[in-house]
Amino acid sequence: MFKVKVLNHDVISKILDMKQVINAVEQVYTLKAKGKADLFPMVFHEFERGVADMDIKSGCIKEAGFFGLKLVSWFGENAKKNMSPIIGTSIVFDTETGKPLGLLNAEYITGMRTGAAGAIGAKYLARKDSENLLIVGTGHQSAFQIAATLIVMDNIKKVRIYEPMGPEKAISFVESIGQVLENEFLSKYKEDKQAYNEIAEKFNVIFEPVHDIKAAVGESDIIITATPSRKPMIDKEWVKPGTHFSCVGSDMEGKQEIDENIFAKAKVYVDDIAQAINVGETEIPIKKGIISKEDIIGEIGYLMIGKINGRTSNDDITIYDTTGIALQDLMTAKLALGIAEKKNLGVEVDL
Amino acid sequence: MFKVKVLNHDVISKILDMKQVINAVEQVYTLKAKGKADLFPMVFHEFERGVADMDIKSGCIKEAGFFGLKLVSWFGENAKKNMSPIIGTSIVFDTETGKPLGLLNAEYITGMRTGAAGAIGAKYLARKDSENLLIVGTGHQSAFQIAATLIVMDNIKKVRIYEPMGPEKAISFVESIGQVLENEFLSKYKEDKQAYNEIAEKFNVIFEPVHDIKAAVGESDIIITATPSRKPMIDKEWVKPGTHFSCVGSDMEGKQEIDENIFAKAKVYVDDIAQAINVGETEIPIKKGIISKEDIIGEIGYLMIGKINGRTSNDDITIYDTTGIALQDLMTAKLALGIAEKKNLGVEVDL
């Protein structure tokens, strides 16, 4: 039998803070680029098209002593049952013996590591003087994207929010986002005065709902898309030189958030080339022949370790296509297990 | 948060009995043949060749209300650390909502469902009057194969044991197998006098270590191979007409237990065609061109529902190649969770 640590949603959402998760995701991108982390093939199954599906993402980070998996189910009709449609569960195993170490509710981990990923795209690819951030989508992910991006960027002054389903949701999102950032993200730093003050100042920006998406795109330095869209919402004609895109929503064949023609004139970076081509925002432009696989500049980890170039001019349009890789989940799970161990949280079971 | 039931090794090995597991595996084979159970692609990763690997097998049995996965790690050097080299962990999820239902230690489940699989091959393909069973291998699986096969067959009189590493292990295996069958398998029926007596009588056979494998093969009606072998141990010239093989050991590219030429004159059945061709005993004969994919008569579930023929003559040589499919694990996990629920065993955690 083995001792396995169980970390549930309440524990994990209390102990993880965004700065640490950003560090963990940066670390894992560089480990992957150095060949020190392996991604295994993804398993995807549609129970019923548009109704329910699941995927299993798995991988190994030997340096962290972990391998493991995350199973994410999406059951669209859960909302009627007062349940979240997306449910994530992770197990991590020891790379020395293969024994299970932890079972984790992966919902909050997924939120945090996805927020971190979009923000890391902006940190390494957007112009340092970027002042205007546009968030497309008002779902569960949007607050994570905003918190993480405000933390990594130093000059954001305005965050615009666009909701493709209509402006009402954007308006109510803007009304509550200040409180959400304070309660869900800033509050984690209560015991670290310096971090608290620094982040409080970064969160102190103007939030504005978008009514005219064309105008908003033209005024934005960084655009983060986080929707389940299957058709482009942003036209290439609207985009000004120097814009950075972090495309977060596409993680399944057929999903698309921005005009595929933007890829023709952009510098394209991804988290994992194979996954981006199969299920990411990069899928459609490649399938339509607008770019080829060779036009992708590379994985962001290679940029972080200096093996490939990033932005070379203030006029470059850059795209970071992040589909989300198992290694992010594993590294964030390791972080959570480490903190839980120190704070003596979670439940230990015999398996 | 979700209530998740945790069943550890001690609980599972107390509550599962072989007759129930055989029923569960038969049920799942027929559901698969009826298109009511889906097998997802297997993920396999070698950490270091011949030292450590892992695989993730997953699938869905909608009728049972379950989907899920089993991750099996093999870490060869665990023995030095006084740990089992093979460690299995399963999670099962609800097909209505996608939420996790149970976390199970899969070691005993794997032993039981693999024993059941080999025996089901014999039940549906061997001659009913088979008296002589030959077990190749004295590892962890052998007792499971013997228990299950004695339960499903009615006329076995002698069980021969061959160990390719040398006869000493076969001799000591024979000395202890009677006690193992009684303690580990028969004891489960203490409260069901009829089943107890019936199985006690079936277990009352002669056990004999094999010194001359050629002679033993020639005297056997049923041969079950359960080794990690990578080269054939049984020559086609030794095999008498009417023999049935259940090949259990091959579950990875390159593994092989019996002479590939036996396939040329045999009727071949498998648990899953894709998996058998990729990693089963069927891999080598197909790669060498001795048979083609079309020569496989079919999956055993199709035989069970009458869609394909089985043995048509007492002289047929039959082969059942079982690589082990996730659906067996899922169905056995469901069985274990059901019994645990009734008996109020296991631990419930919030996830």
PDB file of N, CA, C and O in Angstrom, chain A residues 1-2 7-10 40-41 43 45 47 54 56 58 60 67 69 71 73 75 78 81 83 87 89 91 93 95-98 100 105 349-351, chain B residues 1-2 8-10 40-41 43 45 47 54 56 58 60 67 69 71 73 75 78 81 83 87 89 91 93 95-98 100 105 349-351:
ATOM      1  N   MET A   1       0.842  -1.198   0.000  1.00  0.00           N
ATOM      2  CA  MET A   1       0.000   0.000   0.000  1.00  0.00           C
ATOM      3  C   MET A   1       0.882   1.255   0.000  1.00  0.00           C
ATOM      4  O   MET A   1       2.041   1.199   0.367  1.00  0.00           O
ATOM      5  N   PHE A   2       0.285   2.339  -0.421  1.00  0.00           N
ATOM      6  CA  PHE A   2       1.026   3.594  -0.535  1.00  0.00           C
ATOM      7  C   PHE A   2       0.256   4.703   0.178  1.00  0.00           C
ATOM      8  O   PHE A   2      -0.956   4.722   0.162  1.00  0.00           O
ATOM      9  N   LEU A   7      -5.646  16.348  -2.251  1.00  0.00           N
ATOM     10  CA  LEU A   7      -5.869  17.794  -2.103  1.00  0.00           C
ATOM     11  C   LEU A   7      -7.147  18.169  -2.838  1.00  0.00           C
ATOM     12  O   LEU A   7      -7.237  18.037  -4.062  1.00  0.00           O
ATOM     13  N   ASN A   8      -8.131  18.630  -2.089  1.00  0.00           N
ATOM     14  CA  ASN A   8      -9.402  18.967  -2.722  1.00  0.00           C
ATOM     15  C   ASN A   8      -9.436  20.434  -3.174  1.00  0.00           C
ATOM     16  O   ASN A   8      -8.473  21.191  -2.972  1.00  0.00           O
ATOM     17  N   HIS A   9     -10.533  20.796  -3.797  1.00  0.00           N
ATOM     18  CA  HIS A   9     -10.646  22.133  -4.386  1.00  0.00           C
ATOM     19  C   HIS A   9     -10.446  23.246  -3.351  1.00  0.00           C
ATOM     20  O   HIS A   9      -9.744  24.224  -3.614  1.00  0.00           O
ATOM     21  N   ASP A  10     -11.042  23.099  -2.175  1.00  0.00           N
ATOM     22  CA  ASP A  10     -10.937  24.151  -1.155  1.00  0.00           C
ATOM     23  C   ASP A  10      -9.491  24.389  -0.736  1.00  0.00           C
ATOM     24  O   ASP A  10      -9.036  25.530  -0.645  1.00  0.00           O
ATOM     25  N   PHE A  40       3.392  13.264 -23.126  1.00  0.00           N
ATOM     26  CA  PHE A  40       2.896  12.026 -23.751  1.00  0.00           C
ATOM     27  C   PHE A  40       1.719  12.385 -24.665  1.00  0.00           C
ATOM     28  O   PHE A  40       1.124  13.455 -24.524  1.00  0.00           O
ATOM     29  N   PRO A  41       1.364  11.490 -25.595  1.00  0.00           N
ATOM     30  CA  PRO A  41       0.243  11.816 -26.496  1.00  0.00           C
ATOM     31  C   PRO A  41      -1.066  12.024 -25.731  1.00  0.00           C
ATOM     32  O   PRO A  41      -1.325  11.363 -24.726  1.00  0.00           O
ATOM     33  N   VAL A  43      -5.053  11.871 -25.091  1.00  0.00           N
ATOM     34  CA  VAL A  43      -6.199  11.007 -25.412  1.00  0.00           C
ATOM     35  C   VAL A  43      -7.443  11.896 -25.381  1.00  0.00           C
ATOM     36  O   VAL A  43      -7.643  12.641 -24.420  1.00  0.00           O
ATOM     37  N   HIS A  45     -11.724  11.932 -26.201  1.00  0.00           N
ATOM     38  CA  HIS A  45     -12.913  11.155 -26.560  1.00  0.00           C
ATOM     39  C   HIS A  45     -14.153  12.024 -26.458  1.00  0.00           C
ATOM     40  O   HIS A  45     -14.365  12.696 -25.448  1.00  0.00           O
ATOM     41  N   PHE A  47     -17.965  11.874 -26.038  1.00  0.00           N
ATOM     42  CA  PHE A  47     -19.074  10.974 -25.704  1.00  0.00           C
ATOM     43  C   PHE A  47     -20.239  11.267 -26.637  1.00  0.00           C
ATOM     44  O   PHE A  47     -20.864  10.372 -27.185  1.00  0.00           O
ATOM     45  N   MET A  54     -14.103  14.213 -23.045  1.00  0.00           N
ATOM     46  CA  MET A  54     -13.055  14.176 -22.013  1.00  0.00           C
ATOM     47  C   MET A  54     -11.704  14.064 -22.694  1.00  0.00           C
ATOM     48  O   MET A  54     -11.599  13.594 -23.823  1.00  0.00           O
ATOM     49  N   ILE A  56      -7.368  13.227 -21.706  1.00  0.00           N
ATOM     50  CA  ILE A  56      -6.346  12.849 -20.727  1.00  0.00           C
ATOM     51  C   ILE A  56      -5.019  13.394 -21.235  1.00  0.00           C
ATOM     52  O   ILE A  56      -4.575  13.039 -22.331  1.00  0.00           O
ATOM     53  N   SER A  58      -0.977  13.864 -20.281  1.00  0.00           N
ATOM     54  CA  SER A  58      -0.020  13.275 -19.353  1.00  0.00           C
ATOM     55  C   SER A  58       1.399  13.618 -19.757  1.00  0.00           C
ATOM     56  O   SER A  58       1.654  14.027 -20.895  1.00  0.00           O
ATOM     57  N   CYS A  60       5.862  13.821 -18.085  1.00  0.00           N
ATOM     58  CA  CYS A  60       6.847  13.540 -17.043  1.00  0.00           C
ATOM     59  C   CYS A  60       7.829  14.693 -16.900  1.00  0.00           C
ATOM     60  O   CYS A  60       8.327  15.215 -17.897  1.00  0.00           O
ATOM     61  N   PHE A  67       5.774  12.251 -12.560  1.00  0.00           N
ATOM     62  CA  PHE A  67       5.032  12.089 -13.809  1.00  0.00           C
ATOM     63  C   PHE A  67       3.567  11.956 -13.427  1.00  0.00           C
ATOM     64  O   PHE A  67       3.241  11.767 -12.264  1.00  0.00           O
ATOM     65  N   LEU A  69      -0.868  12.649 -14.771  1.00  0.00           N
ATOM     66  CA  LEU A  69      -1.886  12.946 -15.764  1.00  0.00           C
ATOM     67  C   LEU A  69      -2.971  13.828 -15.188  1.00  0.00           C
ATOM     68  O   LEU A  69      -3.130  13.950 -13.973  1.00  0.00           O
ATOM     69  N   LEU A  71      -7.127  14.293 -16.100  1.00  0.00           N
ATOM     70  CA  LEU A  71      -8.304  13.984 -16.913  1.00  0.00           C
ATOM     71  C   LEU A  71      -9.288  15.130 -16.741  1.00  0.00           C
ATOM     72  O   LEU A  71      -9.653  15.482 -15.614  1.00  0.00           O
ATOM     73  N   SER A  73     -13.036  16.401 -17.842  1.00  0.00           N
ATOM     74  CA  SER A  73     -14.321  16.089 -18.480  1.00  0.00           C
ATOM     75  C   SER A  73     -15.063  17.391 -18.717  1.00  0.00           C
ATOM     76  O   SER A  73     -15.049  18.283 -17.873  1.00  0.00           O
ATOM     77  N   PHE A  75     -18.929  18.255 -19.511  1.00  0.00           N
ATOM     78  CA  PHE A  75     -20.309  17.780 -19.658  1.00  0.00           C
ATOM     79  C   PHE A  75     -21.212  19.006 -19.666  1.00  0.00           C
ATOM     80  O   PHE A  75     -21.545  19.567 -18.607  1.00  0.00           O
ATOM     81  N   ASN A  78     -24.202  19.797 -17.298  1.00  0.00           N
ATOM     82  CA  ASN A  78     -24.041  19.855 -15.839  1.00  0.00           C
ATOM     83  C   ASN A  78     -24.650  21.113 -15.226  1.00  0.00           C
ATOM     84  O   ASN A  78     -25.088  21.091 -14.078  1.00  0.00           O
ATOM     85  N   LYS A  81     -27.742  20.762 -13.690  1.00  0.00           N
ATOM     86  CA  LYS A  81     -27.685  20.002 -12.428  1.00  0.00           C
ATOM     87  C   LYS A  81     -26.968  20.800 -11.353  1.00  0.00           C
ATOM     88  O   LYS A  81     -26.563  20.254 -10.326  1.00  0.00           O
ATOM     89  N   MET A  83     -23.993  21.908 -11.475  1.00  0.00           N
ATOM     90  CA  MET A  83     -22.603  21.452 -11.359  1.00  0.00           C
ATOM     91  C   MET A  83     -21.774  22.140 -12.424  1.00  0.00           C
ATOM     92  O   MET A  83     -22.284  22.509 -13.478  1.00  0.00           O
ATOM     93  N   ILE A  87     -14.732  19.480 -15.221  1.00  0.00           N
ATOM     94  CA  ILE A  87     -14.221  18.872 -13.996  1.00  0.00           C
ATOM     95  C   ILE A  87     -12.851  18.286 -14.301  1.00  0.00           C
ATOM     96  O   ILE A  87     -12.682  17.575 -15.300  1.00  0.00           O
ATOM     97  N   THR A  89      -9.308  16.267 -12.823  1.00  0.00           N
ATOM     98  CA  THR A  89      -8.740  15.427 -11.773  1.00  0.00           C
ATOM     99  C   THR A  89      -7.316  15.038 -12.168  1.00  0.00           C
ATOM    100  O   THR A  89      -7.086  14.616 -13.295  1.00  0.00           O
ATOM    101  N   ILE A  91      -3.606  12.929 -11.103  1.00  0.00           N
ATOM    102  CA  ILE A  91      -2.824  12.071 -10.209  1.00  0.00           C
ATOM    103  C   ILE A  91      -1.368  12.263 -10.571  1.00  0.00           C
ATOM    104  O   ILE A  91      -1.013  12.335 -11.760  1.00  0.00           O
ATOM    105  N   PHE A  93       2.692  10.834  -9.847  1.00  0.00           N
ATOM    106  CA  PHE A  93       3.439   9.639  -9.468  1.00  0.00           C
ATOM    107  C   PHE A  93       4.923   9.985  -9.326  1.00  0.00           C
ATOM    108  O   PHE A  93       5.413  10.935  -9.945  1.00  0.00           O
ATOM    109  N   THR A  95       8.821   9.553  -9.947  1.00  0.00           N
ATOM    110  CA  THR A  95       9.658   9.042 -11.055  1.00  0.00           C
ATOM    111  C   THR A  95      10.732   8.057 -10.589  1.00  0.00           C
ATOM    112  O   THR A  95      11.408   7.457 -11.418  1.00  0.00           O
ATOM    113  N   GLU A  96      10.911   7.883  -9.283  1.00  0.00           N
ATOM    114  CA  GLU A  96      11.913   6.912  -8.815  1.00  0.00           C
ATOM    115  C   GLU A  96      11.334   5.506  -8.664  1.00  0.00           C
ATOM    116  O   GLU A  96      12.046   4.513  -8.819  1.00  0.00           O
ATOM    117  N   THR A  97      10.032   5.427  -8.327  1.00  0.00           N
ATOM    118  CA  THR A  97       9.434   4.117  -8.026  1.00  0.00           C
ATOM    119  C   THR A  97       8.139   3.859  -8.777  1.00  0.00           C
ATOM    120  O   THR A  97       7.653   2.728  -8.796  1.00  0.00           O
ATOM    121  N   GLY A  98       7.565   4.884  -9.393  1.00  0.00           N
ATOM    122  CA  GLY A  98       6.291   4.724 -10.076  1.00  0.00           C
ATOM    123  C   GLY A  98       5.082   4.731  -9.161  1.00  0.00           C
ATOM    124  O   GLY A  98       3.954   4.541  -9.618  1.00  0.00           O
ATOM    125  N   PRO A 100       2.025   6.098  -6.747  1.00  0.00           N
ATOM    126  CA  PRO A 100       1.198   7.315  -6.724  1.00  0.00           C
ATOM    127  C   PRO A 100       1.536   8.170  -5.504  1.00  0.00           C
ATOM    128  O   PRO A 100       1.780   7.639  -4.418  1.00  0.00           O
ATOM    129  N   ASN A 105      -7.823  17.667  -7.059  1.00  0.00           N
ATOM    130  CA  ASN A 105      -8.853  18.326  -7.852  1.00  0.00           C
ATOM    131  C   ASN A 105      -8.126  19.336  -8.736  1.00  0.00           C
ATOM    132  O   ASN A 105      -7.386  20.184  -8.239  1.00  0.00           O
ATOM    133  N   VAL A 349      -4.359   9.245   2.450  1.00  0.00           N
ATOM    134  CA  VAL A 349      -5.066   7.959   2.451  1.00  0.00           C
ATOM    135  C   VAL A 349      -4.095   6.838   2.102  1.00  0.00           C
ATOM    136  O   VAL A 349      -3.075   7.070   1.456  1.00  0.00           O
ATOM    137  N   ASP A 350      -4.427   5.644   2.547  1.00  0.00           N
ATOM    138  CA  ASP A 350      -3.671   4.451   2.161  1.00  0.00           C
ATOM    139  C   ASP A 350      -4.248   3.914   0.868  1.00  0.00           C
ATOM    140  O   ASP A 350      -5.435   3.654   0.783  1.00  0.00           O
ATOM    141  N   LEU A 351      -3.398   3.744  -0.137  1.00  0.00           N
ATOM    142  CA  LEU A 351      -3.853   3.138  -1.382  1.00  0.00           C
ATOM    143  C   LEU A 351      -3.104   1.822  -1.552  1.00  0.00           C
ATOM    144  O   LEU A 351      -3.349   0.863  -1.810  1.00  0.00           O
TER     145      LEU A 351
ATOM    146  N   MET B   1     -16.965  20.503  -4.926  1.00  0.00           N
ATOM    147  CA  MET B   1     -16.200  19.329  -4.475  1.00  0.00           C
ATOM    148  C   MET B   1     -17.028  18.058  -4.684  1.00  0.00           C
ATOM    149  O   MET B   1     -18.234  18.104  -4.794  1.00  0.00           O
ATOM    150  N   PHE B   2     -16.314  16.947  -4.738  1.00  0.00           N
ATOM    151  CA  PHE B   2     -16.961  15.665  -5.003  1.00  0.00           C
ATOM    152  C   PHE B   2     -16.567  14.660  -3.930  1.00  0.00           C
ATOM    153  O   PHE B   2     -15.449  14.682  -3.437  1.00  0.00           O
ATOM    154  N   ASN B   8      -8.299   0.777  -1.129  1.00  0.00           N
ATOM    155  CA  ASN B   8      -6.890   0.393  -1.154  1.00  0.00           C
ATOM    156  C   ASN B   8      -6.718  -1.109  -1.411  1.00  0.00           C
ATOM    157  O   ASN B   8      -7.692  -1.854  -1.524  1.00  0.00           O
ATOM    158  N   HIS B   9      -5.467  -1.510  -1.483  1.00  0.00           N
ATOM    159  CA  HIS B   9      -5.157  -2.897  -1.838  1.00  0.00           C
ATOM    160  C   HIS B   9      -5.790  -3.899  -0.870  1.00  0.00           C
ATOM    161  O   HIS B   9      -6.344  -4.918  -1.301  1.00  0.00           O
ATOM    162  N   ASP B  10      -5.702  -3.621   0.423  1.00  0.00           N
ATOM    163  CA  ASP B  10      -6.232  -4.568   1.412  1.00  0.00           C
ATOM    164  C   ASP B  10      -7.727  -4.787   1.232  1.00  0.00           C
ATOM    165  O   ASP B  10      -8.206  -5.917   1.238  1.00  0.00           O
ATOM    166  N   PHE B  40     -10.208   3.641 -25.463  1.00  0.00           N
ATOM    167  CA  PHE B  40      -9.476   4.812 -25.968  1.00  0.00           C
ATOM    168  C   PHE B  40      -8.036   4.381 -26.300  1.00  0.00           C
ATOM    169  O   PHE B  40      -7.583   3.345 -25.816  1.00  0.00           O
ATOM    170  N   PRO B  41      -7.321   5.193 -27.090  1.00  0.00           N
ATOM    171  CA  PRO B  41      -5.945   4.794 -27.431  1.00  0.00           C
ATOM    172  C   PRO B  41      -5.059   4.701 -26.180  1.00  0.00           C
ATOM    173  O   PRO B  41      -5.211   5.471 -25.236  1.00  0.00           O
ATOM    174  N   VAL B  43      -1.671   5.009 -23.996  1.00  0.00           N
ATOM    175  CA  VAL B  43      -0.471   5.854 -23.917  1.00  0.00           C
ATOM    176  C   VAL B  43       0.633   5.003 -23.299  1.00  0.00           C
ATOM    177  O   VAL B  43       0.414   4.368 -22.259  1.00  0.00           O
ATOM    178  N   HIS B  45       4.873   4.983 -22.303  1.00  0.00           N
ATOM    179  CA  HIS B  45       6.126   5.743 -22.234  1.00  0.00           C
ATOM    180  C   HIS B  45       7.203   4.917 -21.543  1.00  0.00           C
ATOM    181  O   HIS B  45       6.963   4.367 -20.465  1.00  0.00           O
ATOM    182  N   PHE B  47      10.511   5.191 -19.633  1.00  0.00           N
ATOM    183  CA  PHE B  47      11.412   6.153 -18.976  1.00  0.00           C
ATOM    184  C   PHE B  47      12.851   5.776 -19.324  1.00  0.00           C
ATOM    185  O   PHE B  47      13.671   6.611 -19.672  1.00  0.00           O
ATOM    186  N   MET B  54       5.724   3.094 -18.243  1.00  0.00           N
ATOM    187  CA  MET B  54       4.361   3.224 -17.725  1.00  0.00           C
ATOM    188  C   MET B  54       3.389   3.220 -18.896  1.00  0.00           C
ATOM    189  O   MET B  54       3.759   3.560 -20.022  1.00  0.00           O
ATOM    190  N   ILE B  56      -0.961   4.081 -19.846  1.00  0.00           N
ATOM    191  CA  ILE B  56      -2.275   4.536 -19.408  1.00  0.00           C
ATOM    192  C   ILE B  56      -3.296   3.906 -20.350  1.00  0.00           C
ATOM    193  O   ILE B  56      -3.265   4.142 -21.553  1.00  0.00           O
ATOM    194  N   SER B  58      -7.365   3.438 -21.068  1.00  0.00           N
ATOM    195  CA  SER B  58      -8.611   4.098 -20.671  1.00  0.00           C
ATOM    196  C   SER B  58      -9.760   3.685 -21.575  1.00  0.00           C
ATOM    197  O   SER B  58      -9.538   3.141 -22.665  1.00  0.00           O
ATOM    198  N   CYS B  60     -14.511   3.562 -21.842  1.00  0.00           N
ATOM    199  CA  CYS B  60     -15.831   3.942 -21.319  1.00  0.00           C
ATOM    200  C   CYS B  60     -16.821   2.786 -21.473  1.00  0.00           C
ATOM    201  O   CYS B  60     -16.891   2.158 -22.525  1.00  0.00           O
ATOM    202  N   PHE B  67     -16.633   5.710 -16.956  1.00  0.00           N
ATOM    203  CA  PHE B  67     -15.451   5.759 -17.806  1.00  0.00           C
ATOM    204  C   PHE B  67     -14.261   5.970 -16.882  1.00  0.00           C
ATOM    205  O   PHE B  67     -14.434   6.305 -15.704  1.00  0.00           O
ATOM    206  N   LEU B  69      -9.682   5.234 -16.236  1.00  0.00           N
ATOM    207  CA  LEU B  69      -8.352   4.853 -16.696  1.00  0.00           C
ATOM    208  C   LEU B  69      -7.621   4.061 -15.629  1.00  0.00           C
ATOM    209  O   LEU B  69      -7.966   4.082 -14.449  1.00  0.00           O
ATOM    210  N   LEU B  71      -3.466   3.599 -14.733  1.00  0.00           N
ATOM    211  CA  LEU B  71      -2.058   3.848 -15.033  1.00  0.00           C
ATOM    212  C   LEU B  71      -1.250   2.751 -14.351  1.00  0.00           C
ATOM    213  O   LEU B  71      -1.382   2.534 -13.152  1.00  0.00           O
ATOM    214  N   SER B  73       2.602   1.447 -13.710  1.00  0.00           N
ATOM    215  CA  SER B  73       4.039   1.714 -13.808  1.00  0.00           C
ATOM    216  C   SER B  73       4.789   0.413 -13.597  1.00  0.00           C
ATOM    217  O   SER B  73       4.415  -0.396 -12.738  1.00  0.00           O
ATOM    218  N   PHE B  75       8.620  -0.441 -12.638  1.00  0.00           N
ATOM    219  CA  PHE B  75       9.947   0.052 -12.266  1.00  0.00           C
ATOM    220  C   PHE B  75      10.754  -1.147 -11.778  1.00  0.00           C
ATOM    221  O   PHE B  75      10.612  -1.584 -10.633  1.00  0.00           O
ATOM    222  N   ASN B  78      12.526  -1.629  -8.344  1.00  0.00           N
ATOM    223  CA  ASN B  78      11.787  -1.524  -7.075  1.00  0.00           C
ATOM    224  C   ASN B  78      12.073  -2.703  -6.143  1.00  0.00           C
ATOM    225  O   ASN B  78      12.017  -2.555  -4.920  1.00  0.00           O
ATOM    226  N   LYS B  81      14.287  -2.133  -3.538  1.00  0.00           N
ATOM    227  CA  LYS B  81      13.756  -1.246  -2.484  1.00  0.00           C
ATOM    228  C   LYS B  81      12.637  -1.935  -1.708  1.00  0.00           C
ATOM    229  O   LYS B  81      11.863  -1.282  -1.004  1.00  0.00           O
ATOM    230  N   MET B  83       9.935  -3.133  -2.917  1.00  0.00           N
ATOM    231  CA  MET B  83       8.630  -2.701  -3.420  1.00  0.00           C
ATOM    232  C   MET B  83       8.286  -3.508  -4.655  1.00  0.00           C
ATOM    233  O   MET B  83       9.180  -3.975  -5.374  1.00  0.00           O
ATOM    234  N   ILE B  87       3.033  -1.302 -10.309  1.00  0.00           N
ATOM    235  CA  ILE B  87       2.079  -0.576  -9.473  1.00  0.00           C
ATOM    236  C   ILE B  87       0.955  -0.062 -10.369  1.00  0.00           C
ATOM    237  O   ILE B  87       1.221   0.525 -11.422  1.00  0.00           O
ATOM    238  N   THR B  89      -2.837   2.021 -10.663  1.00  0.00           N
ATOM    239  CA  THR B  89      -3.768   2.958 -10.034  1.00  0.00           C
ATOM    240  C   THR B  89      -4.898   3.267 -11.008  1.00  0.00           C
ATOM    241  O   THR B  89      -4.649   3.563 -12.172  1.00  0.00           O
ATOM    242  N   ILE B  91      -8.674   5.393 -11.759  1.00  0.00           N
ATOM    243  CA  ILE B  91      -9.725   6.330 -11.366  1.00  0.00           C
ATOM    244  C   ILE B  91     -10.915   6.064 -12.260  1.00  0.00           C
ATOM    245  O   ILE B  91     -10.759   5.865 -13.470  1.00  0.00           O
ATOM    246  N   PHE B  93     -14.895   7.477 -13.385  1.00  0.00           N
ATOM    247  CA  PHE B  93     -15.698   8.691 -13.469  1.00  0.00           C
ATOM    248  C   PHE B  93     -17.111   8.327 -13.903  1.00  0.00           C
ATOM    249  O   PHE B  93     -17.334   7.313 -14.571  1.00  0.00           O
ATOM    250  N   THR B  95     -20.412   8.605 -16.097  1.00  0.00           N
ATOM    251  CA  THR B  95     -20.731   8.984 -17.485  1.00  0.00           C
ATOM    252  C   THR B  95     -21.875   9.989 -17.608  1.00  0.00           C
ATOM    253  O   THR B  95     -22.152  10.479 -18.690  1.00  0.00           O
ATOM    254  N   GLU B  96     -22.555  10.293 -16.495  1.00  0.00           N
ATOM    255  CA  GLU B  96     -23.639  11.283 -16.572  1.00  0.00           C
ATOM    256  C   GLU B  96     -23.149  12.715 -16.356  1.00  0.00           C
ATOM    257  O   GLU B  96     -23.710  13.664 -16.895  1.00  0.00           O
ATOM    258  N   THR B  97     -22.091  12.855 -15.536  1.00  0.00           N
ATOM    259  CA  THR B  97     -21.637  14.198 -15.163  1.00  0.00           C
ATOM    260  C   THR B  97     -20.139  14.406 -15.352  1.00  0.00           C
ATOM    261  O   THR B  97     -19.663  15.536 -15.279  1.00  0.00           O
ATOM    262  N   GLY B  98     -19.397  13.329 -15.566  1.00  0.00           N
ATOM    263  CA  GLY B  98     -17.945  13.443 -15.689  1.00  0.00           C
ATOM    264  C   GLY B  98     -17.221  13.567 -14.370  1.00  0.00           C
ATOM    265  O   GLY B  98     -16.007  13.737 -14.333  1.00  0.00           O
ATOM    266  N   PRO B 100     -15.440  12.520 -10.784  1.00  0.00           N
ATOM    267  CA  PRO B 100     -14.715  11.339 -10.303  1.00  0.00           C
ATOM    268  C   PRO B 100     -15.531  10.611  -9.240  1.00  0.00           C
ATOM    269  O   PRO B 100     -16.173  11.245  -8.397  1.00  0.00           O
ATOM    270  N   ASN B 105      -6.555   1.202  -5.880  1.00  0.00           N
ATOM    271  CA  ASN B 105      -5.310   0.489  -6.114  1.00  0.00           C
ATOM    272  C   ASN B 105      -5.643  -0.627  -7.111  1.00  0.00           C
ATOM    273  O   ASN B 105      -6.536  -1.432  -6.869  1.00  0.00           O
ATOM    274  N   VAL B 349     -13.361  10.491   0.475  1.00  0.00           N
ATOM    275  CA  VAL B 349     -12.689  11.788   0.635  1.00  0.00           C
ATOM    276  C   VAL B 349     -13.417  12.839  -0.193  1.00  0.00           C
ATOM    277  O   VAL B 349     -14.086  12.529  -1.175  1.00  0.00           O
ATOM    278  N   ASP B 350     -13.267  14.092   0.224  1.00  0.00           N
ATOM    279  CA  ASP B 350     -13.777  15.217  -0.563  1.00  0.00           C
ATOM    280  C   ASP B 350     -12.722  15.621  -1.559  1.00  0.00           C
ATOM    281  O   ASP B 350     -11.582  15.894  -1.192  1.00  0.00           O
ATOM    282  N   LEU B 351     -13.102  15.680  -2.829  1.00  0.00           N
ATOM    283  CA  LEU B 351     -12.160  16.157  -3.847  1.00  0.00           C
ATOM    284  C   LEU B 351     -12.712  17.398  -4.466  1.00  0.00           C
ATOM    285  O   LEU B 351     -12.698  18.305  -4.736  1.00  0.00           O
TER     286      LEU B 351
END
